[in-house]
Short mmCIF file of C-alpha atoms in Angstrom, two decimals:
data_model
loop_
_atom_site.label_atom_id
_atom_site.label_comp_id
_atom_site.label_asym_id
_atom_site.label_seq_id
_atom_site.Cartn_x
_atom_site.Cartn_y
_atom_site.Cartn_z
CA UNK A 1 -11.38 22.69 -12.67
CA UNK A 2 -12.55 21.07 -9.59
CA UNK A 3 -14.05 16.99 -9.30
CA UNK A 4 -17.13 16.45 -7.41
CA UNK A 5 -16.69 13.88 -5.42
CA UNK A 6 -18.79 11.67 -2.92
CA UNK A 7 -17.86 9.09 -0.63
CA UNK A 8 -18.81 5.71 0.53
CA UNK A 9 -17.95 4.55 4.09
CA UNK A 10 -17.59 7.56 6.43
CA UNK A 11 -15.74 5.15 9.26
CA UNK A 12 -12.81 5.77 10.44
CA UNK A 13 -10.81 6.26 7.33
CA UNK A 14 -13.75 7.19 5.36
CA UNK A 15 -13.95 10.52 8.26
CA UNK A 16 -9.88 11.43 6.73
CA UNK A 17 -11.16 11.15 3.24
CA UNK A 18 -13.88 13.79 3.66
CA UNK A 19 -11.82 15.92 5.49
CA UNK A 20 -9.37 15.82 2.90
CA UNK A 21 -11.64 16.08 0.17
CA UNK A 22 -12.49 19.24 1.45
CA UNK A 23 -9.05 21.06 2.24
CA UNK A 24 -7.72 20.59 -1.70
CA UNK A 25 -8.56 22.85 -4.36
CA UNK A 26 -9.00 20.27 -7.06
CA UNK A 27 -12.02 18.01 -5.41
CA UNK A 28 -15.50 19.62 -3.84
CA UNK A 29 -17.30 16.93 -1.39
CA UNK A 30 -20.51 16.47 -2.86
CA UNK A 31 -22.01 13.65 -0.96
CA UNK A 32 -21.48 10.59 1.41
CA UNK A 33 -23.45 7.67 2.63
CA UNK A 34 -23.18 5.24 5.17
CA UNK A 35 -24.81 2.67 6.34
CA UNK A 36 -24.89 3.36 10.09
CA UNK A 37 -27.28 5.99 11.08
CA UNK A 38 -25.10 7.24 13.53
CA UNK A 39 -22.25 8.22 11.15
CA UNK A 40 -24.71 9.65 8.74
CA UNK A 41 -25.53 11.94 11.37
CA UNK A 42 -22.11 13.09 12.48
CA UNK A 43 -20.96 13.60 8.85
CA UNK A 44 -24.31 15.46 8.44
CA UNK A 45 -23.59 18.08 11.18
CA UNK A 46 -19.73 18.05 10.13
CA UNK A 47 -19.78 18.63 6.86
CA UNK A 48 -23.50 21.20 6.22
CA UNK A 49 -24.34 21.23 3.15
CA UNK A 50 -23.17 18.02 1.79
CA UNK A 51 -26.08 15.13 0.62
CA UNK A 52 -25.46 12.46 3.53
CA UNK A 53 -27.65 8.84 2.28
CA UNK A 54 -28.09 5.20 3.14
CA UNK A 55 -26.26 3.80 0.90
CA UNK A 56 -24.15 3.67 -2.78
CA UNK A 57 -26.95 3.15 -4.84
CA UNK A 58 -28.65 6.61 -4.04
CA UNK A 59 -25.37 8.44 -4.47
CA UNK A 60 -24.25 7.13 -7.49
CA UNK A 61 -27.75 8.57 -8.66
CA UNK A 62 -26.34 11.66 -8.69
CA UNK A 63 -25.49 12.35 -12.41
CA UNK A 64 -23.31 15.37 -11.41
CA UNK A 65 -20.77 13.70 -9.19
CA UNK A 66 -17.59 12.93 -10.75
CA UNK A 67 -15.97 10.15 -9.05
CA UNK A 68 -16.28 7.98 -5.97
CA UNK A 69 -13.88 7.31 -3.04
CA UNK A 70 -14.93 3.89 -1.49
CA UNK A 71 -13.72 3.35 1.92
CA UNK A 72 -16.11 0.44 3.12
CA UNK A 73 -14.69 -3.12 4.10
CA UNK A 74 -12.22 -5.35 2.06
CA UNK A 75 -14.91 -7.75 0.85
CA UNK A 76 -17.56 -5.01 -0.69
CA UNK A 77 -15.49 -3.41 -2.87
CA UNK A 78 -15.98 -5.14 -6.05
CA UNK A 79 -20.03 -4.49 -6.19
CA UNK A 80 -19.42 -0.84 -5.10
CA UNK A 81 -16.62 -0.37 -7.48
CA UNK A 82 -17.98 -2.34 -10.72
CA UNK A 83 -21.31 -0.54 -9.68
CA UNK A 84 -19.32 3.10 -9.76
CA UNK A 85 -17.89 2.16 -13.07
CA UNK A 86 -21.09 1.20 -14.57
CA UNK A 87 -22.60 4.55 -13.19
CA UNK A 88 -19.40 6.43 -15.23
CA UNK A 89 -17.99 7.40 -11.73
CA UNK A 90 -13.95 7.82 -11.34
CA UNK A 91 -13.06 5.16 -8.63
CA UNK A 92 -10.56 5.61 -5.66
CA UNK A 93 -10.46 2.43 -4.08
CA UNK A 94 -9.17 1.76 -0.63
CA UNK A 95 -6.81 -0.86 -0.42
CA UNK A 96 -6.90 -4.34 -1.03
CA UNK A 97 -8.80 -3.32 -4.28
CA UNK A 98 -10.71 -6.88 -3.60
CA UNK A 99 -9.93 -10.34 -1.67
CA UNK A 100 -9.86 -12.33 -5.30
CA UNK A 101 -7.61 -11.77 -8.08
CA UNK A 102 -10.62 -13.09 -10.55
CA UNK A 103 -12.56 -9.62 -9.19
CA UNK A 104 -9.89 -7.44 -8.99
CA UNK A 105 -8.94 -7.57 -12.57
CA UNK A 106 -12.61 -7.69 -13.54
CA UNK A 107 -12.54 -4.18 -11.81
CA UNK A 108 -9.15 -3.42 -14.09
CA UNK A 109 -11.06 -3.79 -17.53
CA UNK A 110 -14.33 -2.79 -16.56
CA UNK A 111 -12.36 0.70 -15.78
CA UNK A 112 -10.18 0.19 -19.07
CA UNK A 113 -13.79 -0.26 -21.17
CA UNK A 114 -15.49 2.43 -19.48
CA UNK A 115 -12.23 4.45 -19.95
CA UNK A 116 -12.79 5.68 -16.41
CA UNK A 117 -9.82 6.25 -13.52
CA UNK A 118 -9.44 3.84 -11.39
CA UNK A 119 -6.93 4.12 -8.50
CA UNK A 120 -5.98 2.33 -5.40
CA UNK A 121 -5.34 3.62 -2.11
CA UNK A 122 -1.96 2.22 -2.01
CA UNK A 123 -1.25 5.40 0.41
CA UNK A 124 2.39 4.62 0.47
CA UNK A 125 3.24 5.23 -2.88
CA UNK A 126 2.79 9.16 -2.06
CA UNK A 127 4.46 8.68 0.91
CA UNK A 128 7.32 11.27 0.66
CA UNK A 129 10.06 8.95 2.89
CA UNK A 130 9.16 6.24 0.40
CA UNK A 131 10.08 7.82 -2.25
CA UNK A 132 13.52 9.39 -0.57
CA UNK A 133 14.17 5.91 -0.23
CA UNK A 134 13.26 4.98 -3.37
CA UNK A 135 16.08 7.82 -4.45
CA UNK A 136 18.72 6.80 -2.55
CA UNK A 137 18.45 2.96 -2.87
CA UNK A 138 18.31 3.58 -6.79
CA UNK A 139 22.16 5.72 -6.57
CA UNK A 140 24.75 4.23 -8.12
CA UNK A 141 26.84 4.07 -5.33
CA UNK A 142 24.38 2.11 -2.96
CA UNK A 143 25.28 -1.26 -4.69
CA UNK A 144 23.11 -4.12 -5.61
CA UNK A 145 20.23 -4.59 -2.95
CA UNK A 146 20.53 -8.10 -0.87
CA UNK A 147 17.20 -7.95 1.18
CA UNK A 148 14.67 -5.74 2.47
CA UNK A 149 12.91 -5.90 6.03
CA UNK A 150 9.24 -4.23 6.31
CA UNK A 151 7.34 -4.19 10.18
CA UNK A 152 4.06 -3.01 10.76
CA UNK A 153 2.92 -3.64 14.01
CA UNK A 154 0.61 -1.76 16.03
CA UNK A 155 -2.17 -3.11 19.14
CA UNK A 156 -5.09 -2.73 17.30
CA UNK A 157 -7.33 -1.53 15.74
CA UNK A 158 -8.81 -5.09 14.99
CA UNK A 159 -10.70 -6.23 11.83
CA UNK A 160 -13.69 -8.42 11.59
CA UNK A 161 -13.55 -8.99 7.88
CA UNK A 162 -10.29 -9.69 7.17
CA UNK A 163 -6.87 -11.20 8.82
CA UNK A 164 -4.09 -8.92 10.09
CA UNK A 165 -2.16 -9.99 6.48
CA UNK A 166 -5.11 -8.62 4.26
CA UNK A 167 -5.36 -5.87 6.59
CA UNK A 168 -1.98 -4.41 6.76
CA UNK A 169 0.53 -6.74 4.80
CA UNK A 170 -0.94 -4.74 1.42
CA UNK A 171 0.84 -1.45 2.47
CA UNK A 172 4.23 -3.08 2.50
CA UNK A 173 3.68 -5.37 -0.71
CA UNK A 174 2.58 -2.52 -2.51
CA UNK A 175 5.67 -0.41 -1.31
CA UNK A 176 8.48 -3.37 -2.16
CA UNK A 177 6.80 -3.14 -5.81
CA UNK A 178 7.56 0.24 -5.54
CA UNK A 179 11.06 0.51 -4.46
CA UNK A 180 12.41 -2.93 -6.64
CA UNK A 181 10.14 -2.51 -9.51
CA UNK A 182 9.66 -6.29 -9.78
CA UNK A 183 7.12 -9.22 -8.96
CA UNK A 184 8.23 -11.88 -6.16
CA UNK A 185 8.95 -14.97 -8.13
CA UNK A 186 7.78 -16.95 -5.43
CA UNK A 187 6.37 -16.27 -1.27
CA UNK A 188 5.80 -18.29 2.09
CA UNK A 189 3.82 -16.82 5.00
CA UNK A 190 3.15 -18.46 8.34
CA UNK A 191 0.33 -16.78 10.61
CA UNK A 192 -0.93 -17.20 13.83
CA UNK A 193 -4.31 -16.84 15.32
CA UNK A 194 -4.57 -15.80 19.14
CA UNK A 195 -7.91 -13.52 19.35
CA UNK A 196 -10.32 -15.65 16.90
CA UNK A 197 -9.68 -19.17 15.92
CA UNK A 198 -8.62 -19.47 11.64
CA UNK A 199 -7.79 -15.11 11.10
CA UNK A 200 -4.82 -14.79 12.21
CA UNK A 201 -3.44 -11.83 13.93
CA UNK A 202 0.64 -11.75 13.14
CA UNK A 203 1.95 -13.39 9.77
CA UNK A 204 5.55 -13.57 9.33
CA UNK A 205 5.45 -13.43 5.48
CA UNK A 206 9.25 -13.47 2.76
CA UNK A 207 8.80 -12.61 -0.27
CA UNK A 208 11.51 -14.24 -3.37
CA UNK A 209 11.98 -11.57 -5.95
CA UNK A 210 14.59 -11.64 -9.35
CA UNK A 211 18.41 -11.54 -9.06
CA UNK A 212 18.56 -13.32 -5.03
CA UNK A 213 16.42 -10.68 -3.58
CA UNK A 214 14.01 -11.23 -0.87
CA UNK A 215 11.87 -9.01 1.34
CA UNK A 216 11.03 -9.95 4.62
CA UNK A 217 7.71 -8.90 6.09
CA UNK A 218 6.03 -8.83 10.07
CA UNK A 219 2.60 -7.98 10.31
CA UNK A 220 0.91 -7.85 13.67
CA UNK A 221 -2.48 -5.84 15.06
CA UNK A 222 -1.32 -7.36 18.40
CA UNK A 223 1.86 -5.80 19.43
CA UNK A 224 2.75 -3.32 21.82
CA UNK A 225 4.48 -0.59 19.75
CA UNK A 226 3.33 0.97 16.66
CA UNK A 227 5.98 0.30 14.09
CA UNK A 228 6.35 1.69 10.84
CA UNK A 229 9.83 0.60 9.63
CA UNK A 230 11.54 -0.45 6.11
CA UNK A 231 15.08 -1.42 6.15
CA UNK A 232 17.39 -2.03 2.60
CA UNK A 233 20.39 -3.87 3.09
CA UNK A 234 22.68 -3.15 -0.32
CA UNK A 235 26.24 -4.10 -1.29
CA UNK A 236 27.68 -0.74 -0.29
CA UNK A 237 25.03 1.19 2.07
CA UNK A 238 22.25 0.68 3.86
CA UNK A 239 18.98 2.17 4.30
CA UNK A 240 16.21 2.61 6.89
CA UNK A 241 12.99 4.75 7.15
CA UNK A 242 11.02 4.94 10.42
CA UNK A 243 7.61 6.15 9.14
CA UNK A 244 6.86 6.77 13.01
CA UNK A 245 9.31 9.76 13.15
CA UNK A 246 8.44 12.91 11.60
CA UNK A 247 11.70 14.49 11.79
CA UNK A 248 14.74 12.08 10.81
CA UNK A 249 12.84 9.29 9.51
CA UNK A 250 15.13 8.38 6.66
CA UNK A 251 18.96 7.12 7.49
CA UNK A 252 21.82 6.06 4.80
CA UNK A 253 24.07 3.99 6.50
CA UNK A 254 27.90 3.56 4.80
CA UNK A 255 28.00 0.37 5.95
CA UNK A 256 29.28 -3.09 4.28
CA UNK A 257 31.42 -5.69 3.94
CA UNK A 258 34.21 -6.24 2.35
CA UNK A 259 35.91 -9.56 0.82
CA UNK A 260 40.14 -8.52 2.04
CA UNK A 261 42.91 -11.25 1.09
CA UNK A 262 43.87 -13.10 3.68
CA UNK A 263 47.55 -14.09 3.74
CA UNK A 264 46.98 -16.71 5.99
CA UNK A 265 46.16 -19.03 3.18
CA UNK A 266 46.85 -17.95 -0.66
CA UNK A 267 43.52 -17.84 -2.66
CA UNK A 268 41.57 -17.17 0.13
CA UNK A 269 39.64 -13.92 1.85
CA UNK A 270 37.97 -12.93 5.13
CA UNK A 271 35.03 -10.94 5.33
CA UNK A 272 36.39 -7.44 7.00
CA UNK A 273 33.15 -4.82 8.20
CA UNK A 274 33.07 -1.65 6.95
CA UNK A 275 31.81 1.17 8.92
CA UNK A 276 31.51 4.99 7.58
CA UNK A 277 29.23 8.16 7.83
CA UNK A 278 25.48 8.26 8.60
CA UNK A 279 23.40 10.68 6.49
CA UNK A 280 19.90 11.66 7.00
CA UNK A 281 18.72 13.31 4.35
CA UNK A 282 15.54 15.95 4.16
CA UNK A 283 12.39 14.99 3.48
CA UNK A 284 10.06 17.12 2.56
CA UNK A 285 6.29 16.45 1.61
CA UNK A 286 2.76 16.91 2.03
CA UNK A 287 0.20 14.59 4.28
CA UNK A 288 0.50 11.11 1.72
CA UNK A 289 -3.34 11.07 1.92
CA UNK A 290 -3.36 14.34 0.63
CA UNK A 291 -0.72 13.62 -2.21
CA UNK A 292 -2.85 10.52 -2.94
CA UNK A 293 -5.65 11.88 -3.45
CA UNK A 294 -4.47 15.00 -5.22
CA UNK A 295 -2.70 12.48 -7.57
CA UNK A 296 -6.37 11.03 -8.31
CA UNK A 297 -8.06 14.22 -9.16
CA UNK A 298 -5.34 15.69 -11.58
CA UNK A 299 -5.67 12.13 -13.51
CA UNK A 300 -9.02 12.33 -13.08
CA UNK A 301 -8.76 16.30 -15.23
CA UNK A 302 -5.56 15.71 -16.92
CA UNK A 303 -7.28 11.73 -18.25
CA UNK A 304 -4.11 9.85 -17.41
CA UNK A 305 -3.67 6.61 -15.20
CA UNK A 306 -2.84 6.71 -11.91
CA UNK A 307 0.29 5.40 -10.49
CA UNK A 308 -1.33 3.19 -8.11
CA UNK A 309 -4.23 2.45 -10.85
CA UNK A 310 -6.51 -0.93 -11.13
CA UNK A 311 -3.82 -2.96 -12.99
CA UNK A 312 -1.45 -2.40 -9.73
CA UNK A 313 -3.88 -3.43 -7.13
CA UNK A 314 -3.97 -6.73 -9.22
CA UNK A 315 -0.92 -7.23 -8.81
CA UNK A 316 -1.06 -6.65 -5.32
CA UNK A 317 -3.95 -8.68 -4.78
CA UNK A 318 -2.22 -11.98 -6.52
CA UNK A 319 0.55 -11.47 -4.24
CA UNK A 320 -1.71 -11.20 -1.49
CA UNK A 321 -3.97 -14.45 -2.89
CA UNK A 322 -0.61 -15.85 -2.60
CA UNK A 323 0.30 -15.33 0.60
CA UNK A 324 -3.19 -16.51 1.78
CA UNK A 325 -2.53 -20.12 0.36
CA UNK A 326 0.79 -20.23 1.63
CA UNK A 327 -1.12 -19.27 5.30
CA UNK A 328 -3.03 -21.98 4.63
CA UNK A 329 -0.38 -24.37 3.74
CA UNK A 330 1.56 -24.17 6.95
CA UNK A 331 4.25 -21.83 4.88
CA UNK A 332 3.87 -23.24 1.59
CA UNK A 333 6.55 -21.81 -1.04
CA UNK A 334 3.51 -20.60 -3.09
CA UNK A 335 3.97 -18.54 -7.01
CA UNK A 336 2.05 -15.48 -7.42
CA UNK A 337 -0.38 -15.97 -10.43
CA UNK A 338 -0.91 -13.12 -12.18
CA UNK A 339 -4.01 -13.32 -14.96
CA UNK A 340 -3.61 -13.07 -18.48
CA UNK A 341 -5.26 -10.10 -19.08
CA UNK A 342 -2.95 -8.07 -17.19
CA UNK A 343 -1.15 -5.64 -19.69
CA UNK A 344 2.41 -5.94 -20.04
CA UNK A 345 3.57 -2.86 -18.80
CA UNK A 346 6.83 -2.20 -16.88
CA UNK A 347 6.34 -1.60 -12.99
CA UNK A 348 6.08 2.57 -11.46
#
């Protein structure tokens, strides 16, 4: 069985959706719109064959189109989505799912009631170093985590909607979720603007989570290198993946520190560093857009949730909601508020 599917937004990472969409043997691109007459065109001499319109409305018309991959800016998913519900489309939402918590679980049970898939584009959930690291922080002999340290820098490309924190802060929430299975009790986030006055283009955000953890996070569209890096600091190893490297991304460090007597004084111990063995373990795995989207259409024909399905990008977006007041607080310690109808289910 094969999903039709259409798509809405054919910009820049609209253009990797429909490429996608048409390399897998579970989806068939059916359609696409887009505002801009230009990008109509180009997807129209692309992709022959394939109904290219103005905008959602006349492709959700279609009453043989399955589901819906939206790919437009932050702030119009919530009429496109509730609007793809309504129309009894499966929804694959790019992330954040919305900018408000109220709309984002709106989206949730208006997918739950419809009993329609809903997913979120929460790429790095498929991503296969993610989940290698997700493996090897989870061993037994790793130790209980301390702190984690996520960067994602990059010059450019620059959003008009949206702060550099909405724009790229998402990917690494959504992955600490991920890897600790828990919400952040509590977060702070400072920002600065240096392009536009009041969006601001670097946030330094942390993140409080259960048992002492926390989870450090930069975010910057105004940097010189592109950095893709995750770091896991445990009681016996450490852990860091470089999502820039395709070869050797993912390094297990037995490293530590341990408490030794010291006989200098009776009672007392000094803190002695512990150095062993470097592994880098394989990792093996498809394109994470392709896994992510592969992962939509078999719940899509199989009728099971998603991983990364509307219920997660709430919790996402409260953390994100979050971090926005603290921004706006000067670095606030701010509480995540999650809404009442979200189901209590344990984290994926």
């Amino acid at each position: 069985m094969r999903i039709r599917v259409g798509v809405v937004g054919c910009g820049q990472w609209g253009q990797n959706y429909l490429r996608v969409l048409t390399e897998l043997d579970d989806t068939e691109l059916v359609a696409a719109c887009d505002l801009r007459e230009p990008a109509r065109v180009r997807v129209a001499a692309r992709y022959p064959g394939v109904r290219v319109v103005a905008t959602a409305d006349e492709l959700l018309s279609d009453s043989a189109l399955d589901a819906v991959v939206v790919a437009t800016e932050a702030r119009s998913h919530f009429p496109v989505v509730a609007a793809a519900l309504r129309a009894g489309k499966h929804v694959l939402c790019e992330k954040p799912l919305t900018v408000q918590v109220s709309e984002a679980a709106e989206l949730a049970l208006l997918a739950d009631a419809c009993d329609r898939r809903l997913m979120v584009g929460h790429i790095f959930r498929y991503n296969a170093g993610v989940n290698a690291l997700k493996a090897a922080i989870q061993a037994p002999d790793f130790g209980a985590i301390c702190y984690l340290c996520l960067v994602r820098t990059n010059l450019g490309p620059i959003r008009a909607d949206v702060n550099a924190a909405w724009d790229l802060a998402p990917h690494d929430v959504s992955i600490v979720l991920h890897l600790l299975q828990t919400m952040p009790t509590h977060v702070s986030a400072r920002g600065f603007s240096y392009l536009k006055a009041h969006r601001e283009d670097v946030a330094f955000i942390t993140l409080e989570l259960p048992a002492g953890i926390a989870a450090h996070l930069r975010v910057s569209w105004l940097d010189p290198r592109k950095v893709r890096e995750v770091t896991v600091v445990g009681r016996q190893k450490m852990a860091v993946l470089d999502d820039v490297q395709t070869v050797e991304g993912l390094r297990i460090y037995d490293k530590g520190v341990l408490q030794e007597p010291s006989y200098a004084s009776f009672g007392e111990f000094q803190h002695v560093v512990r150095t062993g063995e470097v592994r880098i373990p394989p990792v093996k795995g498809d394109e994470p857009l392709r896994e992510q989207v592969r992962h939509f259409a078999l719940a899509v024909i199989e009728g099971r949730r998603p991983l990364s399905d509307g219920w997660d990008g709430v919790r996402v977006v409260a953390i994100m909601d979050a971090i926005q007041r603290s921004l706006q607080a000067d670095g606030a310690r701010v509480t995540p508020e999650l809404p009442a109808s979200l189901p209590h289910e344990p984290l994926a």
